[in-house]
mmCIF file of C-alpha atoms in Angstrom:
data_model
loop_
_atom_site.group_PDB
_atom_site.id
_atom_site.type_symbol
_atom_site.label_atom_id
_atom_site.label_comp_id
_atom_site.label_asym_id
_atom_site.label_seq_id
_atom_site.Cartn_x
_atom_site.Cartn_y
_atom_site.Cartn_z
ATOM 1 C CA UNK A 423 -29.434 -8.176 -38.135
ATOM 2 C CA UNK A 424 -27.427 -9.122 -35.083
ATOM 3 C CA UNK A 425 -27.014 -5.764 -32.826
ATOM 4 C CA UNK A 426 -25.506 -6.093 -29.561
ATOM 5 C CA UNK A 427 -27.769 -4.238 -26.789
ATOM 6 C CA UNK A 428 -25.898 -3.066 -23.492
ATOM 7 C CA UNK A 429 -27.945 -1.478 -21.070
ATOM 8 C CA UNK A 430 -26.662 1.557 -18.975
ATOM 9 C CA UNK A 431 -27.727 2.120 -15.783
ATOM 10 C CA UNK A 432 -28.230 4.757 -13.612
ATOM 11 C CA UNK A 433 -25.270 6.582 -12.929
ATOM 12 C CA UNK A 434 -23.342 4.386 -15.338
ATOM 13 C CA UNK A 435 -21.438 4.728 -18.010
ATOM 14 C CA UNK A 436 -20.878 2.225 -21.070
ATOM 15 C CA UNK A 437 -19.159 2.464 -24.382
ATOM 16 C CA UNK A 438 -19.535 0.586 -27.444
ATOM 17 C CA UNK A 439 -18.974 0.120 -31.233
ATOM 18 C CA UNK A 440 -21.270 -0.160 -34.410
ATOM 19 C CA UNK A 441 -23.151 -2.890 -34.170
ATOM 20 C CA UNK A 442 -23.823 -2.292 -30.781
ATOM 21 C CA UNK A 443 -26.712 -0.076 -29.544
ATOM 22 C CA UNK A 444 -26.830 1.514 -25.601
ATOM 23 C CA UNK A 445 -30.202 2.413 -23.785
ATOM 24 C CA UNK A 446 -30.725 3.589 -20.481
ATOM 25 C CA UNK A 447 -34.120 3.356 -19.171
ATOM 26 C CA UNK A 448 -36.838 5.823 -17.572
ATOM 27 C CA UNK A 449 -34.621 8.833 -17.405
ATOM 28 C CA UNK A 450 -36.515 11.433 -15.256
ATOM 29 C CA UNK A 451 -35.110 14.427 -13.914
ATOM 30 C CA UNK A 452 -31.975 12.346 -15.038
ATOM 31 C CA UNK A 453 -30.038 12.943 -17.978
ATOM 32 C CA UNK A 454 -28.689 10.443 -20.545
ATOM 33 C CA UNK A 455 -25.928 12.072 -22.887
ATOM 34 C CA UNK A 456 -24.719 9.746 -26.048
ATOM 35 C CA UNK A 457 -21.416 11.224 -27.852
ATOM 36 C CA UNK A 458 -20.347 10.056 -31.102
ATOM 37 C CA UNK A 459 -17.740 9.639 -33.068
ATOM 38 C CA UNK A 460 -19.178 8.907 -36.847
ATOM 39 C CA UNK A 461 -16.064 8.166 -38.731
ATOM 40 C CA UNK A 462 -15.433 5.015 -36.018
ATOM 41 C CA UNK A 463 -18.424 4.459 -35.256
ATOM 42 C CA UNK A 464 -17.794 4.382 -31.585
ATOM 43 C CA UNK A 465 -20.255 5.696 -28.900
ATOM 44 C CA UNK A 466 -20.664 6.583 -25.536
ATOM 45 C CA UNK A 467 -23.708 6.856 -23.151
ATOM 46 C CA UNK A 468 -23.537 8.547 -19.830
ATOM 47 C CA UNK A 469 -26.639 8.665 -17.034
ATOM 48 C CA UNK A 470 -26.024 11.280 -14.971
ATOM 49 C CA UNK A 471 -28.181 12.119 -11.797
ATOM 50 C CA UNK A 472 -26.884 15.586 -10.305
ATOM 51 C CA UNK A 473 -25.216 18.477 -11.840
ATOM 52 C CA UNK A 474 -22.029 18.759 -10.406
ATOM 53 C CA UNK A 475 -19.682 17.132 -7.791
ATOM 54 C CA UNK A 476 -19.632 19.528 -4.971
ATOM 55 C CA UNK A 477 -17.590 17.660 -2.275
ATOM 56 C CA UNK A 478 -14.832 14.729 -1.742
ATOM 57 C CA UNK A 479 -17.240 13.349 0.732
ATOM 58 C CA UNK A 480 -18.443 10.858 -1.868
ATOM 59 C CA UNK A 481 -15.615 9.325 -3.606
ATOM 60 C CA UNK A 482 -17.053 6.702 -5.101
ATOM 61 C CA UNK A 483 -19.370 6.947 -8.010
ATOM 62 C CA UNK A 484 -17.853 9.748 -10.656
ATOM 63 C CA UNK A 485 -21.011 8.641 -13.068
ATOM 64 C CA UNK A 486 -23.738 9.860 -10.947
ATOM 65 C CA UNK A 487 -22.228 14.023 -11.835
ATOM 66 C CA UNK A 488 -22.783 15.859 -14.790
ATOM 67 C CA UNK A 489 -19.398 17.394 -15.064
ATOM 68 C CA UNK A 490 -16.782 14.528 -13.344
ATOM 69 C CA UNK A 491 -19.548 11.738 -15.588
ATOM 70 C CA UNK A 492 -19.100 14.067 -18.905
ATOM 71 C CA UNK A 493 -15.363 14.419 -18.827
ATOM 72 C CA UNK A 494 -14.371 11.116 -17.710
ATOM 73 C CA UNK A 495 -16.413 9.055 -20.726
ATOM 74 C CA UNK A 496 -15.009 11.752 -23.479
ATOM 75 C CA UNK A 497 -11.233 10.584 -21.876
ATOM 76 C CA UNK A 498 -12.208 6.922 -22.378
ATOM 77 C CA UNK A 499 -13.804 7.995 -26.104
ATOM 78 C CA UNK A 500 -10.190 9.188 -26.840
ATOM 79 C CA UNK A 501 -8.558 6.159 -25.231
ATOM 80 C CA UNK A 502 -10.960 4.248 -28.031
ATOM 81 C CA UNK A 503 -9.655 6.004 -30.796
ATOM 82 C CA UNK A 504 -12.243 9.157 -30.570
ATOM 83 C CA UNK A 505 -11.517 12.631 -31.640
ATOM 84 C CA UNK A 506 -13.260 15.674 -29.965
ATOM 85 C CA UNK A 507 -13.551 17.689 -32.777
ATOM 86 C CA UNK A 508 -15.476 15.287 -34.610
ATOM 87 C CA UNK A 509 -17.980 14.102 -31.729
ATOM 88 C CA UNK A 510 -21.378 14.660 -31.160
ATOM 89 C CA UNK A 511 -23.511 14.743 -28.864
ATOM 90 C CA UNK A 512 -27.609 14.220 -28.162
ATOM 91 C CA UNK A 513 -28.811 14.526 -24.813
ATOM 92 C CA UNK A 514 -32.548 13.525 -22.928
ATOM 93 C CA UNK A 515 -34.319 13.916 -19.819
ATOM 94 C CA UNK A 516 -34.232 16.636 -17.418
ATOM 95 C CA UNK A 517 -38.121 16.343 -16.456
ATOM 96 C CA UNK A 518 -40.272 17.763 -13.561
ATOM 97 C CA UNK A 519 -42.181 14.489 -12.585
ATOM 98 C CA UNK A 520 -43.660 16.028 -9.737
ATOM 99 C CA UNK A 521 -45.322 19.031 -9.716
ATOM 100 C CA UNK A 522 -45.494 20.701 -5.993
ATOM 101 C CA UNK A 523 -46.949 23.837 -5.481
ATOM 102 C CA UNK A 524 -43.987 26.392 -3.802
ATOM 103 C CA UNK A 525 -41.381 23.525 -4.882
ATOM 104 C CA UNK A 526 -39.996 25.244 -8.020
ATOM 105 C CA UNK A 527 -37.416 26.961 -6.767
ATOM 106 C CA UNK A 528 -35.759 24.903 -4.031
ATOM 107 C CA UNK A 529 -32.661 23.431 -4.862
ATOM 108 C CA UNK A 530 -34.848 19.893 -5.420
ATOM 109 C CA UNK A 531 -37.613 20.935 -7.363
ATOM 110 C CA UNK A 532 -35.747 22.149 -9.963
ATOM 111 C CA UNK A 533 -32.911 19.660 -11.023
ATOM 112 C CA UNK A 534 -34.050 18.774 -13.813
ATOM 113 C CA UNK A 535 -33.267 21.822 -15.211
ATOM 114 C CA UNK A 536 -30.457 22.243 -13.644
ATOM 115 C CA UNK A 537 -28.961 19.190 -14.515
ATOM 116 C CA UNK A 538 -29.442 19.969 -18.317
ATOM 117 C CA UNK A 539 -28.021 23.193 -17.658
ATOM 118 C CA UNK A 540 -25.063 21.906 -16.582
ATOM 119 C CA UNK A 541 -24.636 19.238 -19.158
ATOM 120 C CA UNK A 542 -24.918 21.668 -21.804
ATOM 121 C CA UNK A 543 -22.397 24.033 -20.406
ATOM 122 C CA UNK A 544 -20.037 21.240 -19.796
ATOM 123 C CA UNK A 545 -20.227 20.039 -23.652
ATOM 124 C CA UNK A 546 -19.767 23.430 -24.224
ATOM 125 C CA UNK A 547 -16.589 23.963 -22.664
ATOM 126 C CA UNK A 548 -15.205 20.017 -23.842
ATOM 127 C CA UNK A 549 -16.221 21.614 -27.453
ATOM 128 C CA UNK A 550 -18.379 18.530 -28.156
ATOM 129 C CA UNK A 551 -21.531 19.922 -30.937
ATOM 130 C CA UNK A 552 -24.739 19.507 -28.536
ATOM 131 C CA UNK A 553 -27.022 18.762 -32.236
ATOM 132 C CA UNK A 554 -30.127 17.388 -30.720
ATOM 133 C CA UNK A 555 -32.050 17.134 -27.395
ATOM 134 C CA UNK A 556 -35.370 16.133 -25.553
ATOM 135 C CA UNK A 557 -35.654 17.610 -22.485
ATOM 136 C CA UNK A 558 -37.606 19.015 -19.938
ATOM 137 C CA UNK A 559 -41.907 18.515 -19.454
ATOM 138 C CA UNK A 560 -42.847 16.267 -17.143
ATOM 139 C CA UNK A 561 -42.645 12.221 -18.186
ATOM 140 C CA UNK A 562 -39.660 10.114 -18.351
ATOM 141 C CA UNK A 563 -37.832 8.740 -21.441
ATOM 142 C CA UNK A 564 -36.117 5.535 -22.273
ATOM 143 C CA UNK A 565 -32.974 6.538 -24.516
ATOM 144 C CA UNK A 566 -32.368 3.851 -27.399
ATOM 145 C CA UNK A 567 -28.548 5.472 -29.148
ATOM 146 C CA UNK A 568 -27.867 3.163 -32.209
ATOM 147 C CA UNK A 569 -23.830 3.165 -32.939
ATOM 148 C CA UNK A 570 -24.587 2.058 -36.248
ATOM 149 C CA UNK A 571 -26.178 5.970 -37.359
ATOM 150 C CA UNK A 572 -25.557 7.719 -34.527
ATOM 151 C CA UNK A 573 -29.804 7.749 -33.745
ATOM 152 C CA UNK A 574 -31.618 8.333 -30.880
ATOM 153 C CA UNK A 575 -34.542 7.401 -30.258
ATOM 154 C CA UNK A 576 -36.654 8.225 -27.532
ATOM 155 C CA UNK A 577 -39.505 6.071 -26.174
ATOM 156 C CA UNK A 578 -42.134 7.416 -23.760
ATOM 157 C CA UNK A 579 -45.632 6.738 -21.821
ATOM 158 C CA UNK A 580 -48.528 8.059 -24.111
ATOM 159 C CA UNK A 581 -46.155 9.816 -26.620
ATOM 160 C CA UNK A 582 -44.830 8.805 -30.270
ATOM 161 C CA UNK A 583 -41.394 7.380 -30.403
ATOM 162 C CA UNK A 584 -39.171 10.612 -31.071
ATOM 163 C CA UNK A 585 -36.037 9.658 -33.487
ATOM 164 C CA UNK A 586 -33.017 12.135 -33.541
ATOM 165 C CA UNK B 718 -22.635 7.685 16.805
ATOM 166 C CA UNK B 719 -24.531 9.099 13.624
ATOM 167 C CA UNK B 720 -25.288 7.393 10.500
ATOM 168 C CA UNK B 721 -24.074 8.438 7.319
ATOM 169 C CA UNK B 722 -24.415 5.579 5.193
ATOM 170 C CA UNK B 723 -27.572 3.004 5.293
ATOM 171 C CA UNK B 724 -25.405 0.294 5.744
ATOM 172 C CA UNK B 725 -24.369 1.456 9.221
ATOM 173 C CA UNK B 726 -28.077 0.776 10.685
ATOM 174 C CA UNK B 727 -27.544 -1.984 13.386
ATOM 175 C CA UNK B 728 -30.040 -4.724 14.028
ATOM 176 C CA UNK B 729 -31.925 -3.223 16.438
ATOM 177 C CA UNK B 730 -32.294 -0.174 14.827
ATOM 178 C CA UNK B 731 -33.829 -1.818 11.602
ATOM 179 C CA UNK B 732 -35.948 -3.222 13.610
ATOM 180 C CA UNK B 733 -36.534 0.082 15.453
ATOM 181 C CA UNK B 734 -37.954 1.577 11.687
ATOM 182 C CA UNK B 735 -39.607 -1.660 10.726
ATOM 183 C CA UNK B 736 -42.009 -1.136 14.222
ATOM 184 C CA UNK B 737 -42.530 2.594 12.505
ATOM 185 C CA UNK B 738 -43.619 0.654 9.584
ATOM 186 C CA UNK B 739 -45.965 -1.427 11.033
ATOM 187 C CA UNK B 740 -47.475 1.424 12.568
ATOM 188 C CA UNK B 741 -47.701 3.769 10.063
ATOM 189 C CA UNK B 742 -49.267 1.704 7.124
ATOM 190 C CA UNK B 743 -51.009 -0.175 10.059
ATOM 191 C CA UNK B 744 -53.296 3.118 10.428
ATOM 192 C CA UNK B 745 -53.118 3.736 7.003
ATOM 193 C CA UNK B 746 -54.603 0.575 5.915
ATOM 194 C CA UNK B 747 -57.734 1.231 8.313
ATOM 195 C CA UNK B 748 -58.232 5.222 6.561
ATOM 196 C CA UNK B 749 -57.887 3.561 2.791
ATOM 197 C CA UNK B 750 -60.605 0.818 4.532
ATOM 198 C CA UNK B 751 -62.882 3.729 5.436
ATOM 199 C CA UNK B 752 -62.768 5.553 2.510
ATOM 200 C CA UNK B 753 -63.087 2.386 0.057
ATOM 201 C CA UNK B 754 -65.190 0.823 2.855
ATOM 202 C CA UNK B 755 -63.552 -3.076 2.583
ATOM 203 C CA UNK B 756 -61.304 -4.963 4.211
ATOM 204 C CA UNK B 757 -57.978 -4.239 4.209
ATOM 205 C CA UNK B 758 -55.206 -5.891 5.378
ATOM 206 C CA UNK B 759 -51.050 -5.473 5.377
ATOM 207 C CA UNK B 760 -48.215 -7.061 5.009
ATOM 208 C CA UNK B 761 -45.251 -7.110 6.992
ATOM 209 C CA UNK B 762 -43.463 -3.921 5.975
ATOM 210 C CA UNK B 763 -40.081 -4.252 5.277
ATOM 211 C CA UNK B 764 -36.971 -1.841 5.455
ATOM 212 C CA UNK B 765 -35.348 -2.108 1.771
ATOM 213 C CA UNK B 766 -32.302 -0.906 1.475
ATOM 214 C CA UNK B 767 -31.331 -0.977 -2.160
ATOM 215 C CA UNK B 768 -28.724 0.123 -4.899
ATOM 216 C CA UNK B 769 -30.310 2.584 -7.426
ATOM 217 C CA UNK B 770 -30.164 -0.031 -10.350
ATOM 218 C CA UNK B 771 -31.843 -2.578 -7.660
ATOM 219 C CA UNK B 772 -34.352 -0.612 -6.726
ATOM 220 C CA UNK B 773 -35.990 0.174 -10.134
ATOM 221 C CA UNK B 774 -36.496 -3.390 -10.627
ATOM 222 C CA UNK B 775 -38.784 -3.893 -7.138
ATOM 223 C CA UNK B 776 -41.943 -2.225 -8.975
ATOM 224 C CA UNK B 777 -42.045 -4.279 -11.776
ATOM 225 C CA UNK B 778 -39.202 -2.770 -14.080
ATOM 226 C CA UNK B 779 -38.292 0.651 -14.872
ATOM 227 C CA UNK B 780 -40.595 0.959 -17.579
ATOM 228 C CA UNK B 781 -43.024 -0.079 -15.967
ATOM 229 C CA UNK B 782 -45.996 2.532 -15.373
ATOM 230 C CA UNK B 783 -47.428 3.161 -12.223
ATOM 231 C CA UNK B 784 -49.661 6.159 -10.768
ATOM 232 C CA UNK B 785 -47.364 7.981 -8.027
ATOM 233 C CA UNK B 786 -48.213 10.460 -5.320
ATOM 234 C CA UNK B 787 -45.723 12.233 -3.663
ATOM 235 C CA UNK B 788 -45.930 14.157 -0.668
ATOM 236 C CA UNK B 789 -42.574 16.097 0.544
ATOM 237 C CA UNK B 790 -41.962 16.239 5.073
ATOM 238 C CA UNK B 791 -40.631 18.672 6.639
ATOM 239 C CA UNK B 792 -39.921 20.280 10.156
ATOM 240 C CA UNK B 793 -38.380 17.943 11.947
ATOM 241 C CA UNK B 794 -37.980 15.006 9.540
ATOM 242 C CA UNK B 795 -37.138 16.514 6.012
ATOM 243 C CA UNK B 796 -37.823 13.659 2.818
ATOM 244 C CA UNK B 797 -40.286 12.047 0.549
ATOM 245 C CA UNK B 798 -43.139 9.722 0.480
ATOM 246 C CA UNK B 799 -44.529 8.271 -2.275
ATOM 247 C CA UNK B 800 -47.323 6.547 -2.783
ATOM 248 C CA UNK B 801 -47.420 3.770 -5.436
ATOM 249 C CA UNK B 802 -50.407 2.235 -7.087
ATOM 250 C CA UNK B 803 -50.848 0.078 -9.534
ATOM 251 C CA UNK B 804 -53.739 -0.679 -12.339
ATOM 252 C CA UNK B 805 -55.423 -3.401 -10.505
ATOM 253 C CA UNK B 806 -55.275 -1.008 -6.731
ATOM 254 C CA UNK B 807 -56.952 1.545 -9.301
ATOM 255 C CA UNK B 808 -59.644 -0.286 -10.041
ATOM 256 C CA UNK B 809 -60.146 -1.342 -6.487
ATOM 257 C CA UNK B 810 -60.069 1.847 -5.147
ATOM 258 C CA UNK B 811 -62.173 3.720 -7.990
ATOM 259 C CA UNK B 812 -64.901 1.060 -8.226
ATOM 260 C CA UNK B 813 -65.694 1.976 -4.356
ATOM 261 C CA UNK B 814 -65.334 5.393 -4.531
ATOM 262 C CA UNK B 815 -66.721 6.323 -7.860
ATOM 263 C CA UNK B 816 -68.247 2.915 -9.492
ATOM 264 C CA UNK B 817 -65.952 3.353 -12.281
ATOM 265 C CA UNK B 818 -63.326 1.064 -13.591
ATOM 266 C CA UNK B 819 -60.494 1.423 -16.247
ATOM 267 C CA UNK B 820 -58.421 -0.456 -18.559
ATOM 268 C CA UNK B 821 -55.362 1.751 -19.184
ATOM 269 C CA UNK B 822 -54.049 5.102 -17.782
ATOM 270 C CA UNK B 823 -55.051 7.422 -20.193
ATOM 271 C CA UNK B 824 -58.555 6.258 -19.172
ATOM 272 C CA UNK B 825 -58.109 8.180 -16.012
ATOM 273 C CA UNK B 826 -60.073 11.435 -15.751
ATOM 274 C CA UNK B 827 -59.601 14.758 -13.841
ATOM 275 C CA UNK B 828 -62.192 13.409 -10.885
ATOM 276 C CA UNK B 829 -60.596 10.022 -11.152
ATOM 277 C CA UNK B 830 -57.122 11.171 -10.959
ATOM 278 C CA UNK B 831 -58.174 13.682 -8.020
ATOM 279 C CA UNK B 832 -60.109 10.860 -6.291
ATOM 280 C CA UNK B 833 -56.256 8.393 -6.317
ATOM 281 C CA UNK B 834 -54.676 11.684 -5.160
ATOM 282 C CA UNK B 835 -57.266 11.824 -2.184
ATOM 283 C CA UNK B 836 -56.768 8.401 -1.072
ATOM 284 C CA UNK B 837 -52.851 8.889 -1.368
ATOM 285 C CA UNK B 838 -53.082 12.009 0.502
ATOM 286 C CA UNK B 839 -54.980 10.349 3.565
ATOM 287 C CA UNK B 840 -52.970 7.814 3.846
ATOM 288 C CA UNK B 841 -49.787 9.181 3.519
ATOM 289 C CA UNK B 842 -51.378 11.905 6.538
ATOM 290 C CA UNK B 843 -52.925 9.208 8.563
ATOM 291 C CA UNK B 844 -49.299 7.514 8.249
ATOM 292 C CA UNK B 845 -47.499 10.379 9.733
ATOM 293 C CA UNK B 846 -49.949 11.341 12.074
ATOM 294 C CA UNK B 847 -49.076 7.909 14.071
ATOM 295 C CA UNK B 848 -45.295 8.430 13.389
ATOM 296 C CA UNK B 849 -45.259 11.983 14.602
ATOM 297 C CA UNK B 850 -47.436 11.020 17.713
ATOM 298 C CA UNK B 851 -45.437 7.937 18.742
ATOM 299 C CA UNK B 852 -41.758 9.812 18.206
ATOM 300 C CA UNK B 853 -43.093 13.167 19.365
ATOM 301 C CA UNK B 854 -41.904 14.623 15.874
ATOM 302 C CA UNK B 855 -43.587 17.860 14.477
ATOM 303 C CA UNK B 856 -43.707 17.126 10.640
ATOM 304 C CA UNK B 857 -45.427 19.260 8.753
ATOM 305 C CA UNK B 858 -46.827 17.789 4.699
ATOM 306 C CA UNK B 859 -46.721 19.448 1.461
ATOM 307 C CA UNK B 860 -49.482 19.288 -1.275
ATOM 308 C CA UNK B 861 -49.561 16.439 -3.027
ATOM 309 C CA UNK B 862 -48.636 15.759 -6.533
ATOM 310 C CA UNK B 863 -49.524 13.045 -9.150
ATOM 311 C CA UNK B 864 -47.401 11.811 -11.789
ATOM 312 C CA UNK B 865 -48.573 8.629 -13.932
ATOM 313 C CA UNK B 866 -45.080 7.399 -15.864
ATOM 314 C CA UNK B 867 -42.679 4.882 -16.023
ATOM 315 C CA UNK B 868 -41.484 3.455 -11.895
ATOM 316 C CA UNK B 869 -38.063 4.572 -12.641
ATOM 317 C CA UNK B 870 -38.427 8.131 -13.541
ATOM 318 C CA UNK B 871 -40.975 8.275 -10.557
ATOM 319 C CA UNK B 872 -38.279 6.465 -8.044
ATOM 320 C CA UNK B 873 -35.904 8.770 -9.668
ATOM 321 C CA UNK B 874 -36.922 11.522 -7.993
ATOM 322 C CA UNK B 875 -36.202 10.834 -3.991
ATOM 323 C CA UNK B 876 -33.010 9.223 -5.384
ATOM 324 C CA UNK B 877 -31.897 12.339 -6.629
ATOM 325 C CA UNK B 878 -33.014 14.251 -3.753
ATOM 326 C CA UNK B 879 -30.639 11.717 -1.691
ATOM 327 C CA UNK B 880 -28.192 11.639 -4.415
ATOM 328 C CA UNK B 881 -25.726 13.606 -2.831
ATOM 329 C CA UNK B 882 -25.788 11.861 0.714
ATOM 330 C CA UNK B 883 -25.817 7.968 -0.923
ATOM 331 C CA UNK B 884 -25.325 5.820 -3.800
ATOM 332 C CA UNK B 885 -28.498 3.337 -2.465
ATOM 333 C CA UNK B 886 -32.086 4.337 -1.205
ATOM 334 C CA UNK B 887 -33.690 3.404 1.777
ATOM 335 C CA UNK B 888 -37.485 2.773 1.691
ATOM 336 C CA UNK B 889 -39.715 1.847 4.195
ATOM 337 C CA UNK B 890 -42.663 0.198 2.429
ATOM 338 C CA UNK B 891 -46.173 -1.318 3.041
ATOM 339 C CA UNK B 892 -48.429 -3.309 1.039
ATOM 340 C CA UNK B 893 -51.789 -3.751 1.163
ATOM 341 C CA UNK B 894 -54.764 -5.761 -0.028
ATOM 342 C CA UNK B 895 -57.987 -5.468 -0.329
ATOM 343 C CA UNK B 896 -60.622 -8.030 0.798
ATOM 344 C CA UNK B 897 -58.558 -10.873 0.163
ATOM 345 C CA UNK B 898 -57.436 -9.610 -3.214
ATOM 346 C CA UNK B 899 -53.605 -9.175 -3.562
ATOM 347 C CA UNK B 900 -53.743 -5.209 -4.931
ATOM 348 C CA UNK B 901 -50.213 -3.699 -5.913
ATOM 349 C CA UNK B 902 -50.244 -0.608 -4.170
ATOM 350 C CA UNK B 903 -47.184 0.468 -1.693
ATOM 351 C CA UNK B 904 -46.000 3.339 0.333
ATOM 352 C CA UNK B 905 -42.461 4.576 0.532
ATOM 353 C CA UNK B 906 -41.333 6.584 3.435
ATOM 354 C CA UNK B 907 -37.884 8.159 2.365
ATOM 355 C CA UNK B 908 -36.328 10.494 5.279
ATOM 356 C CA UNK B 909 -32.887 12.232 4.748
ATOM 357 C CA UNK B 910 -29.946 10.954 6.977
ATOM 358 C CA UNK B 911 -30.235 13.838 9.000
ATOM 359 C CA UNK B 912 -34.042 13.048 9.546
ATOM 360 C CA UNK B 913 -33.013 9.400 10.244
ATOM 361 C CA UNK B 914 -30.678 9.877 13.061
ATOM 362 C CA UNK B 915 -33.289 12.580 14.547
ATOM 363 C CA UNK B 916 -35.893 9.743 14.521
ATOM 364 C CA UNK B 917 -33.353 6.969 15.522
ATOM 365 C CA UNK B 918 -32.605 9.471 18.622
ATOM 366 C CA UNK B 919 -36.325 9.996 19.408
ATOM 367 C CA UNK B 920 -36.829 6.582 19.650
ATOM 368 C CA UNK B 921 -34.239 5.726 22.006
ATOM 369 C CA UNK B 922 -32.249 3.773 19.660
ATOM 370 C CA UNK B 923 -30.024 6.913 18.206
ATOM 371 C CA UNK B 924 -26.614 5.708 20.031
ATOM 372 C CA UNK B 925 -26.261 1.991 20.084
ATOM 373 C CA UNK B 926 -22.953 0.664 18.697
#
């Protein structure tokens, strides 16, 4: 089978259509969020590096936010033909690599968590279904989303493949 | 005037943090001789300053796995270092200390592991030591952690950190070898822009336009 692989980068964003399949690589204290609509078969994969936009200061990259990177690829998903209320969406990474003793709760240590936090409150509010997610520990994940099903799949140092 | 985006650093300024460098992985390179008692030599460190997607790709790809120790400064510069090694550096560095070699990773025991932090931890130490004394800077080191995963997650990390302040990373970085033998190992000195234009200052170089 031909599939068309298009690679997302780090604070990127990139849509695509069945055949085509979207991975973003080494996500860790990243997140990667794929939304789907399964009636086009049209999906969307967002890494995100921080949890929110905080200032003007930085104009430039809207991607690199959870909230301005969430919002702008479900606009584009619509401009595409996607409808909210039948989106999904699967979300991964959000890991501690480091572990520093009296780290854990400065701003820093923690944004992993904080950065899934925010991406599941922003879903929540856009009314996209959150359905599955790997998050958290303390590795990084490659995120594999296959347009074709709607999978996931989650590749990892020293771990099985995980397929949502 | 201060700096506020990486690609405002003027010639003689880069060349100002290059000379830090050259010094700091300079003294580093004779500690990691002592403790692994061989030669060691450096190359010219460079001062990399990279887009995020870039970056990833210096250390051999993003999924590429690599033992990291990471040490946070603060006090008067506030940042990361990291330091990188590699399988081959590993082996190096664990046949000297502990006449043990490995073949993948997950090989790597709790004394082996400890021994890599060890040897990241003096370096990284012996590296600020001749920073701090040549800048007059106070910095003061956290513990250091280990993390054995994929480059980019590790790299992830001070980008993050910085992710606020800049779209691209700056990294100061050494490489060394060991008796003649290329060894991937590096060390990343990451300082926030505030830190930078404090150091750029203390070395005389803060307000040339």
């Amino acid at each position: 089978m031909i599939s068309k692989q298009t690679s997302v980068g780090i604070a990127d964003m990139k849509i695509t259509r069945a055949p085509g399949t979207l991975i973003t690589y080494a996500l860790g204290s990243c997140v990667g969020i794929c939304i789907y609509d399964p009636v086009l078969r049209l999906g969307g994969m967002v890494h995100i590096m921080l949890p929110e936009k905080i200032s003007n200061h930085d104009a430039g990259n809207i991607f690199k936010y959870a909230d301005t990177g969430i919002s702008e690829m479900i606009r584009k998903l619509e401009i595409f033909g996607g409808v909210t209320s039948r989106m999904t969406a699967k979300i991964a990474g959000g890991a501690k690599m480091f572990d520093i003793p009296g780290d854990a709760n400065s701003s820093v240590g923690n944004i992993g968590k904080r950065n899934v936090d925010s991406v599941r409150k922003i879903l929540q509010q856009c009314k996209i279904r959150l359905i599955k997610e790997d998050v958290g520990s303390n590795y990084a994940r490659t995120m594999v989303f296959d347009t074709n099903t709607g999978q996931v799949t989650i590749r990892s140092f020293g771990r099985a493949d995980n397929v949502f | 005037m201060k700096i506020s985006s990486y690609d405002q650093l003027n010639a003689i300024q880069l060349d100002a943090l290059k000379e830090i460098g050259t010094i700091g992985s300079g003294n580093a390179a004779t500690a990691l001789s002592g403790v692994i008692s061989k030669k060691v030599r450096i190359s010219v460190p460079k001062v990399s300053i990279l887009d995020f997607n870039t970056a990833l790709n210096i250390l051999g790809g993003p999924e590429n796995i690599v033992a990291g120790i990471m040490v946070r400064m603060s006090g008067d510069l506030n940042g990361i270092m990291l330091y990188l090694q590699e399988m081959d550096f590993i082996n190096v560095a664990l046949d000297s200390v502990l006449h043990e070699t490995i073949n993948s990773y997950d090989q790597l025991n709790e004394l082996s592991q400890s021994a890599l932090v060890e040897i990241g931890n003096i370096m990284i130490s012996t590296y600020m030591n001749a920073l701090s004394s040549l800048a007059g800077l106070e910095v003061s080191l956290s513990v250091p952690a280990m993390c054995i995963n994929m480059a980019g997650g590790i790299l992830s990390v001070p980008m993050v950190e910085f992710g606020y302040e800049t779209d691209k990373i700056m990294m100061l970085d050494g490489s060394f070898s060991c008796d003649g033998q290329e060894v991937s190992s590096k060390l990343l000195m990451m300082p926030d822009f505030k830190s930078l234009n404090y150091m750029l200052d203390r070395l005389g170089v803060g307000n040339i336009d």
